[in-house]
Amino acid sequence: MTSKDVEQRHEDQLKGSSDGGGIKGYLLHRAKPYLPPWLGVGAVGTTSTIGHLVWAEDVGMGIGLTLGSVTLTVATWWAAKTTGRERRIHSAITVAAASAWTTHAVAFGPTPVPFVVGGVVIALSWNIRQTMRRDPDGARSAASDGGLMEKIGLAKAKMGQAKVEANRVTVPIALEPGKQTNDDMAKALGNVASALDVPATAIRYLPDPDSARRGELIIVPMDMLADTVRWEEVGPSLPGGSITDPLVLGVYDDGQPLMLWLPGDPEQQRNATHLLIAGMTGAGKGDGALNLMTEILSRRDVIFWLSDPKGFQDFRPLLPAMDWAVDGNGTETMVEAVVPAIQARTAWLGGHNYRQWCAEAAETQTDPAHSCRKDRTPCGCPGLPFHVTWFEEAGVSLGLLGDDAFNSIANLARSAGMAIVISLQRASHDQISTTTRDALGGRLCFGVPNATAAGFMLPDAVIDAGAAPERWSNRRPGYCYLVAPGIDDARSSSPGRTRWFTPSAISLMETVADWNARHGAKVDFITAGAAAMAVGKAYTERARHQEENPEPNEDDEETAVSRLDDEDLDIDPREELPQPGPGEENVVFGQPDGADLSREEARTVLQEIVAEFEANGTMVIGVKEVMEHGDRLGRKRGWVSGELQQLLDGGRLAITSKPGRYRIVPAMADA
């Protein structure tokens, strides 16, 4: 019978007849649960009286009853070992008292007063126990079992009053002083899950930072992540909101929203953060990235740069919302553009009296407190939107750039109102440097193959509290742990799940991108100027991913505008070229042979090659790229390396974070 049925039955009883029969029936019904102890007392009294009449003079029966009493009491104690300690003691005392009374009454006759007093006490004690067993709020859980700590090997630990929420129970734990520590409790979490018959990920332990033996045991009995939620069913959480509002990526296992903040908030004492995303193939990292990316692109005050060696396979519907997107070949150039952008943005924020980026910094500066003028009159400067730079499949990029390529930008970007997002499959030291990993701060960890991989992503305290993404591996796509500023420690060890993107989500993704292109923030002149100064045409002539042109009409061939000069309009492309005239036989088209070039001519050709790289948007080069044009130079690698150093000294090239790589200084940078 469900609780709803019980409530309905109780309601029917209250509305029933109020005559003598109705009242009698109601009272009898309410008394039924409390009758068994009284019936037991009556049965003991009746049995002992009959036994006295039959066996009063039988010494052997007296001895048998005595042995039977002891045996029955021991059997009761043994049978109750799986119950709680209080129930076991209560049952043994009751059986011992009843059997002892029966033995005495058979041998010497029943004594009314002790029988009545003792029987009433025994029966009432069980009635009281029955009353206290009721839990009208439905808050009783297995965690309230006093024998739980004994089952897991921490018998003398004490459990406090449980706090019961929707699908979440929090129990204060006080371990035995001098003999047990929080580490002992953390090691016993698997045993707790076994005792309560719940998944291992449903149990967490949050140590008290001010005590070595106190903490909170958190139990989530029902996994609310089992039902997959499609992203298109809910869409972005706050379209048109600010990037300072929480980014909702999914839900926790108790049904609460899985939220992340990228900018800091001094009032909330929350630091700004970067984010490292990792997870093995099939663990749902791609859908998790889409959840975060659509949340960011649906906000009004943020601009977005993306590097994706996969050629935007997952993110193509969102490209119109991005200020700059490059494939793997452009990653090195983007990194070189981020460095001066950080410096320029930091200078702007400092000049406008912002200690860190906040939502007001993205608006036109009309507040005298944030004026860049010396007299502190409103300056009216355009705002500075928040900036997210995302490196997808960063393991590929780091393999080319070196594992410390992001060190400088990761350490400096937070103060410039920028967030760096690095996504890869495994955050091991051979993929990304420990310095960069520690500087990122935020972690979004999906399923990993083993505990070692989990240790690369999650802090030790989170793992000790019960987080174990290796238990899912890639069998539960989307399951994850999120560790970032602004998230409670208890939440960091709580699993969540991001939403699922299906082909039917593409239309809504395109709507998000279209909204951003129309109403989202435009790149500020501070960031754009710094990027253009650093990488020139690679940024100023970056691809703008607009809507595809419609399919051409059948009449396009007739209406197309000719690209020929007027003097060439009469040329028939189907005619053979005319034979060369006298003196024209030796005309050669193409590059000259570098073997015949003088030193100065070779330098001129090298400068032309560098200019060609700049014109094509390739702004980071090395000896390898130049040697691809070695036939034009007629020189070896040693000569090219020395000449690149000369161009570096002359200001045409600039050093990068990786030795042997040079950034081309745009020809018009000084202007």
XYZ file of C-alpha atoms in Angstrom:
671
model
C 0.000 0.000 0.000
C 1.441 3.361 -1.014
C 1.590 6.432 1.196
C -1.128 7.962 -0.969
C -3.400 4.977 -0.283
C -2.747 5.242 3.455
C -3.576 8.946 3.449
C -6.766 8.293 1.521
C -7.782 5.542 3.920
C -7.135 7.802 6.889
C -9.192 10.528 5.246
C -12.053 8.083 4.701
C -11.905 7.070 8.353
C -12.064 10.658 9.505
C -15.057 11.294 7.277
C -16.790 8.067 8.346
C -19.673 7.617 10.692
C -19.347 9.306 14.085
C -21.795 6.984 15.845
C -20.746 4.368 18.383
C -19.990 1.767 15.734
C -17.872 4.143 13.697
C -15.862 5.291 16.724
C -15.395 1.726 17.910
C -14.175 0.611 14.510
C -11.765 3.514 14.239
C -10.287 2.909 17.707
C -9.952 -0.816 17.049
C -8.168 -0.121 13.767
C -5.719 2.302 15.398
C -5.048 -0.161 18.244
C -4.239 -3.156 16.002
C -0.473 -2.381 15.559
C -0.051 -2.185 19.340
C -1.927 -5.408 20.304
C 0.784 -8.088 19.690
C 2.837 -7.284 22.857
C -0.309 -7.456 25.012
C -1.408 -10.673 23.390
C 2.069 -12.049 24.082
C 1.809 -11.114 27.770
C -1.588 -12.788 27.977
C -0.256 -15.914 26.262
C 2.651 -16.117 28.737
C 0.307 -15.780 31.721
C -2.136 -18.397 30.401
C 0.621 -20.850 29.457
C 2.436 -20.537 32.799
C -0.834 -21.056 34.760
C -1.716 -24.196 32.818
C 1.872 -25.428 33.173
C 1.742 -25.000 36.949
C -1.468 -27.061 37.171
C 0.058 -29.871 35.135
C 3.780 -29.920 36.095
C 3.983 -28.218 39.480
C 5.504 -31.311 41.167
C 7.636 -32.400 38.168
C 11.301 -31.569 38.950
C 12.499 -32.685 35.514
C 10.141 -30.289 33.771
C 11.513 -27.447 35.909
C 15.067 -28.274 34.858
C 13.980 -28.529 31.214
C 12.210 -25.185 31.331
C 15.316 -23.544 32.841
C 17.594 -24.904 30.116
C 15.013 -23.976 27.498
C 14.892 -20.399 28.810
C 18.664 -20.012 28.461
C 18.669 -21.603 25.013
C 15.793 -19.436 23.793
C 17.479 -16.261 25.027
C 20.780 -17.139 23.310
C 18.934 -18.049 20.100
C 17.157 -14.680 20.157
C 20.453 -12.815 20.577
C 21.984 -14.779 17.688
C 18.993 -14.347 15.374
C 18.923 -10.584 15.958
C 22.536 -10.007 14.933
C 21.468 -8.538 11.577
C 19.254 -5.946 13.257
C 20.152 -2.772 15.100
C 21.891 -2.914 18.449
C 18.925 -1.493 20.410
C 16.465 -3.935 18.866
C 18.769 -6.868 19.563
C 19.113 -5.985 23.249
C 15.405 -5.258 23.644
C 14.432 -8.597 22.067
C 16.860 -10.598 24.212
C 15.686 -8.939 27.440
C 12.031 -9.554 26.563
C 12.567 -13.253 25.796
C 14.726 -13.744 28.898
C 12.101 -12.102 31.146
C 9.204 -14.064 29.614
C 10.962 -17.433 29.755
C 12.207 -16.841 33.320
C 8.727 -15.868 34.464
C 7.232 -18.952 32.819
C 9.776 -21.258 34.487
C 9.139 -19.686 37.904
C 5.342 -19.722 37.485
C 5.262 -23.390 36.469
C 7.371 -24.410 39.451
C 5.938 -22.153 42.191
C 2.716 -20.792 40.759
C 1.929 -17.496 39.067
C 2.124 -14.386 41.255
C -0.438 -11.789 40.035
C 1.236 -8.503 41.042
C 4.738 -9.125 39.538
C 3.101 -10.620 36.469
C 0.813 -7.613 35.920
C 3.545 -5.029 36.556
C 6.188 -6.843 34.529
C 3.797 -7.645 31.694
C 2.565 -4.071 31.439
C 6.135 -2.732 31.394
C 7.241 -5.195 28.701
C 4.185 -4.548 26.516
C 4.396 -0.768 26.861
C 8.098 -0.778 25.995
C 7.307 -2.467 22.683
C 4.374 -0.099 22.104
C 6.692 2.865 22.617
C 9.183 1.353 20.220
C 6.389 0.847 17.697
C 5.356 4.489 18.052
C 8.870 5.835 17.628
C 9.384 3.658 14.557
C 6.871 5.701 12.577
C 8.436 8.241 10.156
C 5.656 10.496 8.848
C 8.044 12.663 6.770
C 9.496 9.737 4.869
C 12.958 10.834 5.936
C 14.176 7.544 7.314
C 17.144 6.163 5.448
C 19.599 3.342 5.765
C 22.158 5.846 6.988
C 20.250 6.173 10.267
C 20.980 2.543 11.112
C 23.034 2.568 14.270
C 24.871 -0.553 13.104
C 26.235 0.987 9.923
C 29.530 2.136 11.397
C 30.056 -1.260 12.979
C 29.477 -2.937 9.615
C 32.168 -0.871 7.917
C 34.769 -1.437 10.640
C 34.417 1.899 12.455
C 32.279 0.669 15.337
C 33.015 3.484 17.781
C 32.363 6.292 15.311
C 29.232 8.305 16.013
C 26.588 9.459 13.541
C 24.749 12.720 14.148
C 21.268 13.824 13.177
C 20.778 13.261 9.459
C 19.759 16.157 7.232
C 17.359 14.841 4.606
C 16.793 16.636 1.301
C 15.298 15.537 -1.977
C 17.351 12.465 -2.948
C 20.213 13.514 -0.681
C 21.043 12.597 2.908
C 23.826 14.339 4.828
C 24.973 12.678 8.061
C 27.525 14.280 10.448
C 30.255 11.822 11.436
C 32.466 11.981 14.525
C 35.205 9.328 14.482
C 36.787 7.805 17.575
C 39.283 10.278 19.095
C 42.891 9.220 18.910
C 42.233 6.059 16.880
C 40.356 7.069 13.741
C 40.875 9.871 11.233
C 39.083 11.225 8.183
C 41.402 9.123 6.033
C 39.931 5.992 7.611
C 36.447 7.147 6.680
C 37.494 7.966 3.118
C 38.953 4.462 2.724
C 35.722 2.897 4.002
C 33.406 4.556 1.460
C 33.271 1.415 -0.654
C 32.123 -0.549 2.386
C 29.453 2.079 3.098
C 28.115 1.696 -0.435
C 28.078 -2.070 0.020
C 26.274 -1.849 3.355
C 23.621 0.467 1.918
C 23.455 -1.429 -1.402
C 23.937 1.686 -3.560
C 26.467 2.503 -6.323
C 29.929 3.484 -5.115
C 29.541 6.906 -6.769
C 26.471 7.571 -4.596
C 28.611 7.859 -1.441
C 30.849 10.827 -0.651
C 32.644 11.994 2.467
C 33.429 15.646 3.053
C 36.033 16.137 5.818
C 35.758 19.087 8.159
C 38.784 21.322 7.384
C 39.000 22.228 11.074
C 39.040 18.659 12.365
C 40.932 15.470 11.599
C 38.092 13.214 12.762
C 34.874 14.994 11.798
C 33.088 15.340 8.502
C 29.863 14.732 6.627
C 28.780 11.517 4.935
C 26.697 12.312 1.862
C 24.380 9.670 0.408
C 22.456 10.000 -2.860
C 20.297 6.850 -2.928
C 18.798 7.304 -6.392
C 20.842 8.111 -9.509
C 18.930 10.900 -11.274
C 21.431 10.932 -14.150
C 20.244 7.674 -15.683
C 17.687 9.399 -17.926
C 19.469 11.190 -20.748
C 18.256 14.726 -21.462
C 18.527 16.092 -24.987
C 20.002 19.573 -25.213
C 17.401 20.756 -27.716
C 14.649 19.996 -25.192
C 15.923 22.750 -22.867
C 18.340 24.857 -24.948
C 20.551 27.593 -23.452
C 19.782 28.388 -19.840
C 19.825 32.209 -20.103
C 19.788 33.575 -23.680
C 20.846 37.207 -23.736
C 22.217 37.079 -20.201
C 25.683 38.042 -19.051
C 28.735 35.807 -18.988
C 28.856 36.605 -15.250
C 25.665 34.559 -14.784
C 26.186 30.821 -14.189
C 26.686 28.592 -17.208
C 24.429 25.557 -16.809
C 25.962 22.419 -18.308
C 23.545 19.751 -17.032
C 22.467 18.331 -13.656
C 24.021 16.706 -10.595
C 22.952 13.270 -9.428
C 20.539 14.796 -6.903
C 18.806 16.882 -9.575
C 20.481 20.225 -8.861
C 21.874 22.196 -11.845
C 25.500 21.620 -12.864
C 26.827 25.204 -13.013
C 30.127 26.906 -13.853
C 31.414 30.484 -13.651
C 34.324 31.765 -15.757
C 34.670 35.439 -14.641
C 35.465 36.240 -11.033
C 33.252 38.080 -8.565
C 34.898 39.946 -5.665
C 31.600 40.243 -3.786
C 31.203 36.456 -3.840
C 34.944 36.009 -3.204
C 35.156 33.962 -6.383
C 38.248 34.033 -8.573
C 38.179 34.002 -12.354
C 39.198 30.701 -13.877
C 40.315 28.876 -16.985
C 39.019 25.389 -17.729
C 40.640 22.072 -18.587
C 38.336 19.479 -20.188
C 39.418 15.852 -20.463
C 37.877 12.452 -21.059
C 38.535 9.291 -23.001
C 37.012 8.478 -26.382
C 33.288 7.841 -26.042
C 32.986 9.457 -22.598
C 30.877 12.378 -23.879
C 33.544 15.080 -23.909
C 32.306 16.420 -27.269
C 28.731 16.891 -26.052
C 30.035 18.445 -22.848
C 32.041 20.928 -24.916
C 28.939 21.794 -26.946
C 26.941 22.378 -23.749
C 29.532 24.867 -22.524
C 30.081 26.488 -25.910
C 26.379 27.113 -26.561
C 26.014 28.569 -23.066
C 28.887 31.004 -23.732
C 27.701 32.000 -27.211
C 24.178 32.723 -25.946
C 25.479 35.514 -23.665
C 25.596 39.151 -24.747
C 28.999 40.304 -23.473
C 31.589 37.770 -24.662
C 33.674 37.206 -27.797
C 34.975 33.799 -28.812
C 38.117 32.464 -30.521
C 38.394 28.793 -31.462
C 41.222 26.530 -32.573
C 40.092 23.105 -33.775
C 42.473 20.710 -35.557
C 39.467 18.561 -36.524
C 38.250 21.236 -38.914
C 35.161 22.230 -36.853
C 33.573 18.798 -37.216
C 31.411 19.234 -34.094
C 31.179 23.029 -33.987
C 30.434 24.049 -37.587
C 26.822 25.199 -36.879
C 28.227 27.644 -34.296
C 30.955 29.209 -36.464
C 28.959 32.351 -37.425
C 28.987 33.332 -33.730
C 32.773 33.208 -33.427
C 35.017 36.191 -33.974
C 37.947 34.025 -35.092
C 38.206 30.309 -35.837
C 41.272 28.479 -37.130
C 42.128 24.875 -37.846
C 45.247 23.186 -36.553
C 47.566 25.098 -38.882
C 46.508 28.419 -37.382
C 46.789 27.459 -33.711
C 50.343 28.716 -33.373
C 49.331 32.039 -34.885
C 46.356 32.328 -32.520
C 48.588 31.713 -29.499
C 50.891 34.496 -30.669
C 47.884 36.836 -31.009
C 46.617 36.050 -27.513
C 49.834 37.189 -25.824
C 49.694 40.876 -26.931
C 45.907 40.864 -26.518
C 46.394 40.037 -22.842
C 48.799 42.934 -22.413
C 46.518 45.400 -24.204
C 43.399 44.312 -22.298
C 45.190 44.430 -18.951
C 46.386 47.962 -19.702
C 42.827 49.027 -20.614
C 41.340 47.548 -17.442
C 44.031 49.160 -15.291
C 43.562 52.499 -17.024
C 39.834 52.360 -16.261
C 40.372 51.377 -12.612
C 39.202 47.769 -12.835
C 41.140 45.347 -10.666
C 39.515 42.524 -12.601
C 36.975 42.228 -15.384
C 33.317 42.566 -14.439
C 30.074 43.012 -16.352
C 30.311 46.828 -16.180
C 33.583 46.704 -18.117
C 31.703 45.479 -21.193
C 29.485 48.574 -21.292
C 30.256 52.116 -22.470
C 32.272 53.758 -19.691
C 30.045 56.499 -18.289
C 30.939 56.028 -14.612
C 33.503 58.605 -13.380
C 34.971 55.917 -11.128
C 36.005 54.023 -14.266
C 37.204 56.896 -16.405
C 40.595 56.807 -18.073
C 40.861 60.609 -17.899
C 43.061 62.237 -15.315
C 40.268 64.545 -14.151
C 37.983 61.499 -13.735
C 35.221 62.925 -15.868
C 33.285 60.241 -17.784
C 35.430 59.142 -20.707
C 32.742 57.374 -22.755
C 35.167 54.694 -23.975
C 33.625 51.624 -25.636
C 33.477 48.626 -23.357
C 35.698 45.556 -23.255
C 33.736 42.276 -23.631
C 34.844 39.126 -21.889
C 37.040 36.957 -24.085
C 37.083 33.139 -24.346
C 39.833 31.383 -26.311
C 39.127 27.690 -26.830
C 41.749 25.133 -27.905
C 39.955 21.952 -28.963
C 41.900 18.674 -29.182
C 44.784 20.542 -27.639
C 46.848 17.372 -27.477
C 47.397 17.699 -31.231
C 48.346 21.362 -30.944
C 50.657 20.773 -28.000
C 52.363 18.015 -29.929
C 53.363 20.654 -32.476
C 53.908 23.633 -30.197
C 55.442 21.912 -27.161
C 53.748 20.996 -23.868
C 54.475 24.418 -22.336
C 53.045 26.466 -25.221
C 50.151 27.764 -23.097
C 52.178 28.592 -19.985
C 52.443 32.334 -20.524
C 48.848 32.922 -21.549
C 47.420 30.643 -18.840
C 49.236 32.531 -16.102
C 48.346 36.025 -17.321
C 44.975 35.830 -19.083
C 42.713 35.723 -16.000
C 43.592 39.302 -15.042
C 42.762 40.464 -18.570
C 39.135 39.328 -18.594
C 40.005 36.260 -20.646
C 39.313 32.574 -20.090
C 41.358 29.836 -21.729
C 39.583 26.527 -22.370
C 41.810 23.566 -23.230
C 40.175 20.308 -24.260
C 42.054 17.032 -24.718
C 41.655 13.316 -24.052
C 44.313 12.829 -21.396
C 45.844 15.541 -19.215
C 49.072 13.673 -18.521
C 52.432 15.428 -18.174
C 53.505 14.278 -21.634
C 50.510 16.097 -23.116
C 50.398 19.318 -21.091
C 52.916 20.758 -18.663
C 52.186 20.607 -14.952
C 52.607 24.391 -14.754
C 49.894 24.986 -17.335
C 47.610 22.385 -15.803
C 47.837 23.987 -12.373
C 47.267 27.470 -13.821
C 44.002 26.468 -15.487
C 42.172 26.033 -12.184
C 38.837 24.661 -13.385
C 38.454 20.987 -14.340
C 35.640 19.237 -16.194
C 36.502 15.541 -16.029
C 34.546 12.935 -17.979
C 35.125 9.189 -17.836
C 38.781 8.096 -17.847
C 40.348 4.634 -18.254
C 42.039 4.364 -14.853
C 42.707 6.052 -11.530
C 46.033 7.426 -12.763
C 44.273 9.429 -15.477
C 41.768 10.650 -12.893
C 44.654 11.900 -10.751
C 45.838 14.120 -13.609
C 42.487 15.931 -13.580
C 41.032 15.921 -10.069
C 42.609 17.203 -6.835
C 43.511 14.617 -4.210
C 40.874 15.961 -1.813
C 38.124 15.426 -4.395
C 39.274 11.859 -5.069
C 39.508 11.132 -1.341
C 35.939 12.391 -0.954
C 34.710 9.684 -3.334
C 35.104 11.005 -6.894
C 36.073 8.170 -9.254
C 35.495 8.832 -12.987
C 37.348 5.618 -13.839
C 34.344 3.651 -12.543
C 32.335 4.816 -15.570
C 35.103 4.771 -18.150
C 33.148 5.441 -21.361
C 30.133 3.338 -20.408
C 28.105 6.344 -19.237
C 28.632 9.155 -21.766
C 28.203 12.604 -20.282
C 28.899 11.642 -16.648
C 31.465 14.058 -15.240
C 32.938 15.866 -12.250
C 33.274 19.654 -12.187
C 35.837 21.426 -10.014
C 36.036 25.221 -10.286
C 35.875 28.414 -8.180
C 32.408 29.070 -6.803
C 31.529 25.367 -6.515
C 31.135 23.920 -3.011
C 33.546 21.193 -1.989
C 30.616 18.820 -1.552
C 29.607 19.427 -5.168
C 33.109 18.863 -6.523
C 32.904 15.185 -5.589
C 29.294 14.853 -6.805
C 28.879 13.400 -10.299
C 26.889 15.307 -12.873
C 25.833 14.719 -16.448
C 25.869 17.054 -19.414
C 23.102 17.072 -21.985
C 23.063 15.031 -25.160
C 23.368 16.611 -28.616
C 21.590 14.794 -31.449
C 21.272 15.687 -35.156
C 17.978 17.388 -34.342
C 19.928 19.918 -32.227
C 21.632 21.456 -35.270
C 18.727 23.773 -36.052
C 18.726 25.264 -32.550
C 22.527 25.539 -32.602
C 22.264 27.557 -35.828
C 19.650 29.758 -34.152
C 22.042 30.440 -31.265
C 24.805 31.337 -33.722
C 22.498 33.606 -35.713
C 21.363 35.396 -32.540
C 24.968 35.956 -31.486
C 25.954 37.282 -34.908
C 23.124 39.825 -34.726
C 22.982 40.730 -31.041
C 26.123 39.422 -29.388
C 29.186 41.457 -28.509
C 31.479 42.623 -31.301
C 35.206 42.458 -30.897
C 36.579 45.541 -29.171
C 39.240 47.691 -30.827
C 41.695 46.965 -28.000
C 41.723 43.213 -28.614
C 41.403 43.523 -32.381
C 44.189 46.083 -32.580
C 46.574 43.999 -30.527
C 45.867 40.891 -32.601
C 46.273 42.768 -35.871
C 49.518 44.310 -34.669
C 50.833 40.851 -33.786
C 49.717 38.669 -36.694
C 48.500 41.118 -39.328
C 46.374 39.648 -42.102
C 46.017 36.356 -40.283
C 43.563 38.247 -38.071
C 42.400 41.233 -40.118
C 41.511 39.007 -43.081
C 40.301 36.074 -40.973
C 37.543 33.981 -42.485
C 34.093 35.251 -41.661
C 31.748 32.263 -41.638
C 28.602 33.709 -43.127
C 25.637 31.813 -44.484
C 26.199 29.759 -47.582
C 25.217 31.382 -50.855
C 22.065 29.903 -52.401
C 22.397 27.358 -55.146
C 23.131 29.035 -58.498
C 20.289 29.434 -60.960
C 20.369 28.002 -64.431
C 20.737 31.529 -65.801
C 23.849 32.292 -63.743
C 26.097 31.504 -66.706
C 24.461 34.244 -68.765
C 24.284 36.854 -66.020
C 27.762 36.287 -64.550
C 30.063 39.297 -64.615
C 33.228 38.678 -66.642
C 36.572 38.947 -64.867
C 38.491 39.563 -68.102
C 39.917 42.945 -68.970
C 38.070 44.761 -71.742
C 40.974 44.278 -74.185
C 40.764 40.470 -73.694
C 37.022 40.035 -74.160
C 37.439 38.875 -77.792
C 39.849 36.049 -76.900
C 38.426 32.591 -77.569
C 39.711 30.264 -74.792
C 39.308 27.283 -77.142
C 41.880 28.519 -79.671
C 45.498 27.307 -79.634
C 48.139 29.721 -78.334
C 50.082 31.486 -81.083
C 53.567 30.246 -81.934
C 56.417 32.253 -80.305
C 57.977 34.959 -82.457
C 61.647 35.636 -83.008
C 63.516 36.091 -79.702
C 60.656 34.717 -77.590
C 61.713 31.054 -77.572
C 63.742 31.337 -74.306
C 61.076 33.019 -72.166
C 60.670 30.952 -68.932
C 57.826 31.397 -66.485
C 58.386 30.556 -62.797
C 60.976 31.121 -60.119
C 64.672 31.545 -60.950
C 67.168 28.853 -59.988
C 68.549 29.724 -56.571
C 71.918 28.143 -57.362
C 72.930 31.208 -59.386
C 71.831 33.829 -56.812
C 74.308 36.034 -55.055
C 74.165 36.461 -51.265
C 72.238 39.741 -51.543
C 69.874 38.284 -54.143
C 69.216 35.280 -51.890
C 68.417 37.630 -49.007
C 65.973 39.487 -51.242
C 64.289 36.198 -52.184
C 64.108 35.240 -48.480
C 62.356 38.516 -47.706
C 59.941 37.819 -50.566
C 59.233 34.365 -49.139
C 58.526 35.883 -45.712
C 56.205 38.413 -47.341
C 54.376 35.601 -49.117
C 53.865 33.783 -45.808
C 52.433 37.006 -44.354
C 50.139 37.520 -47.329
C 48.831 33.971 -46.932
C 48.165 34.468 -43.215
C 50.959 32.146 -42.026
C 52.449 34.317 -39.305
C 54.588 31.776 -37.396
C 57.414 30.122 -39.307
C 60.710 28.343 -38.822
C 63.543 26.958 -40.902
C 61.326 24.036 -41.938
C 58.755 26.236 -43.675
C 61.409 28.354 -45.412
C 63.279 25.285 -46.684
C 60.139 24.240 -48.527
C 61.180 27.054 -50.906
C 64.841 26.057 -50.805
C 65.084 25.655 -54.588
C 64.487 29.390 -54.918
C 67.260 30.214 -52.448
C 69.916 27.704 -53.349
C 71.066 27.721 -49.732
C 71.306 25.143 -46.924
C 69.536 25.084 -43.536
C 72.473 26.661 -41.720
C 72.377 29.734 -43.945
C 68.587 30.040 -43.627
C 68.795 29.755 -39.814
C 71.387 32.522 -39.680
C 69.367 34.810 -41.950
C 66.225 34.309 -39.879
C 68.251 35.432 -36.869
C 69.250 38.526 -38.843
C 65.588 39.238 -39.610
C 64.858 38.783 -35.905
C 67.512 41.338 -34.998
C 66.157 43.668 -37.663
C 62.609 43.526 -36.276
C 61.001 41.684 -39.199
C 60.587 38.594 -36.998
C 59.841 38.195 -33.298
C 60.530 35.295 -30.947
C 57.761 32.926 -29.819
C 57.328 30.662 -26.813
C 58.953 27.768 -28.663
C 62.655 27.905 -29.602
C 63.291 27.904 -33.326
C 59.905 29.409 -34.161
C 59.456 33.032 -35.226
C 56.443 35.304 -35.518
C 56.358 37.517 -38.586
C 55.974 41.148 -37.602
C 53.379 42.640 -39.971
C 54.920 45.013 -42.469
C 52.530 47.806 -41.433
C 52.841 47.177 -37.680
C 54.770 50.408 -37.060
C 52.155 52.419 -38.923
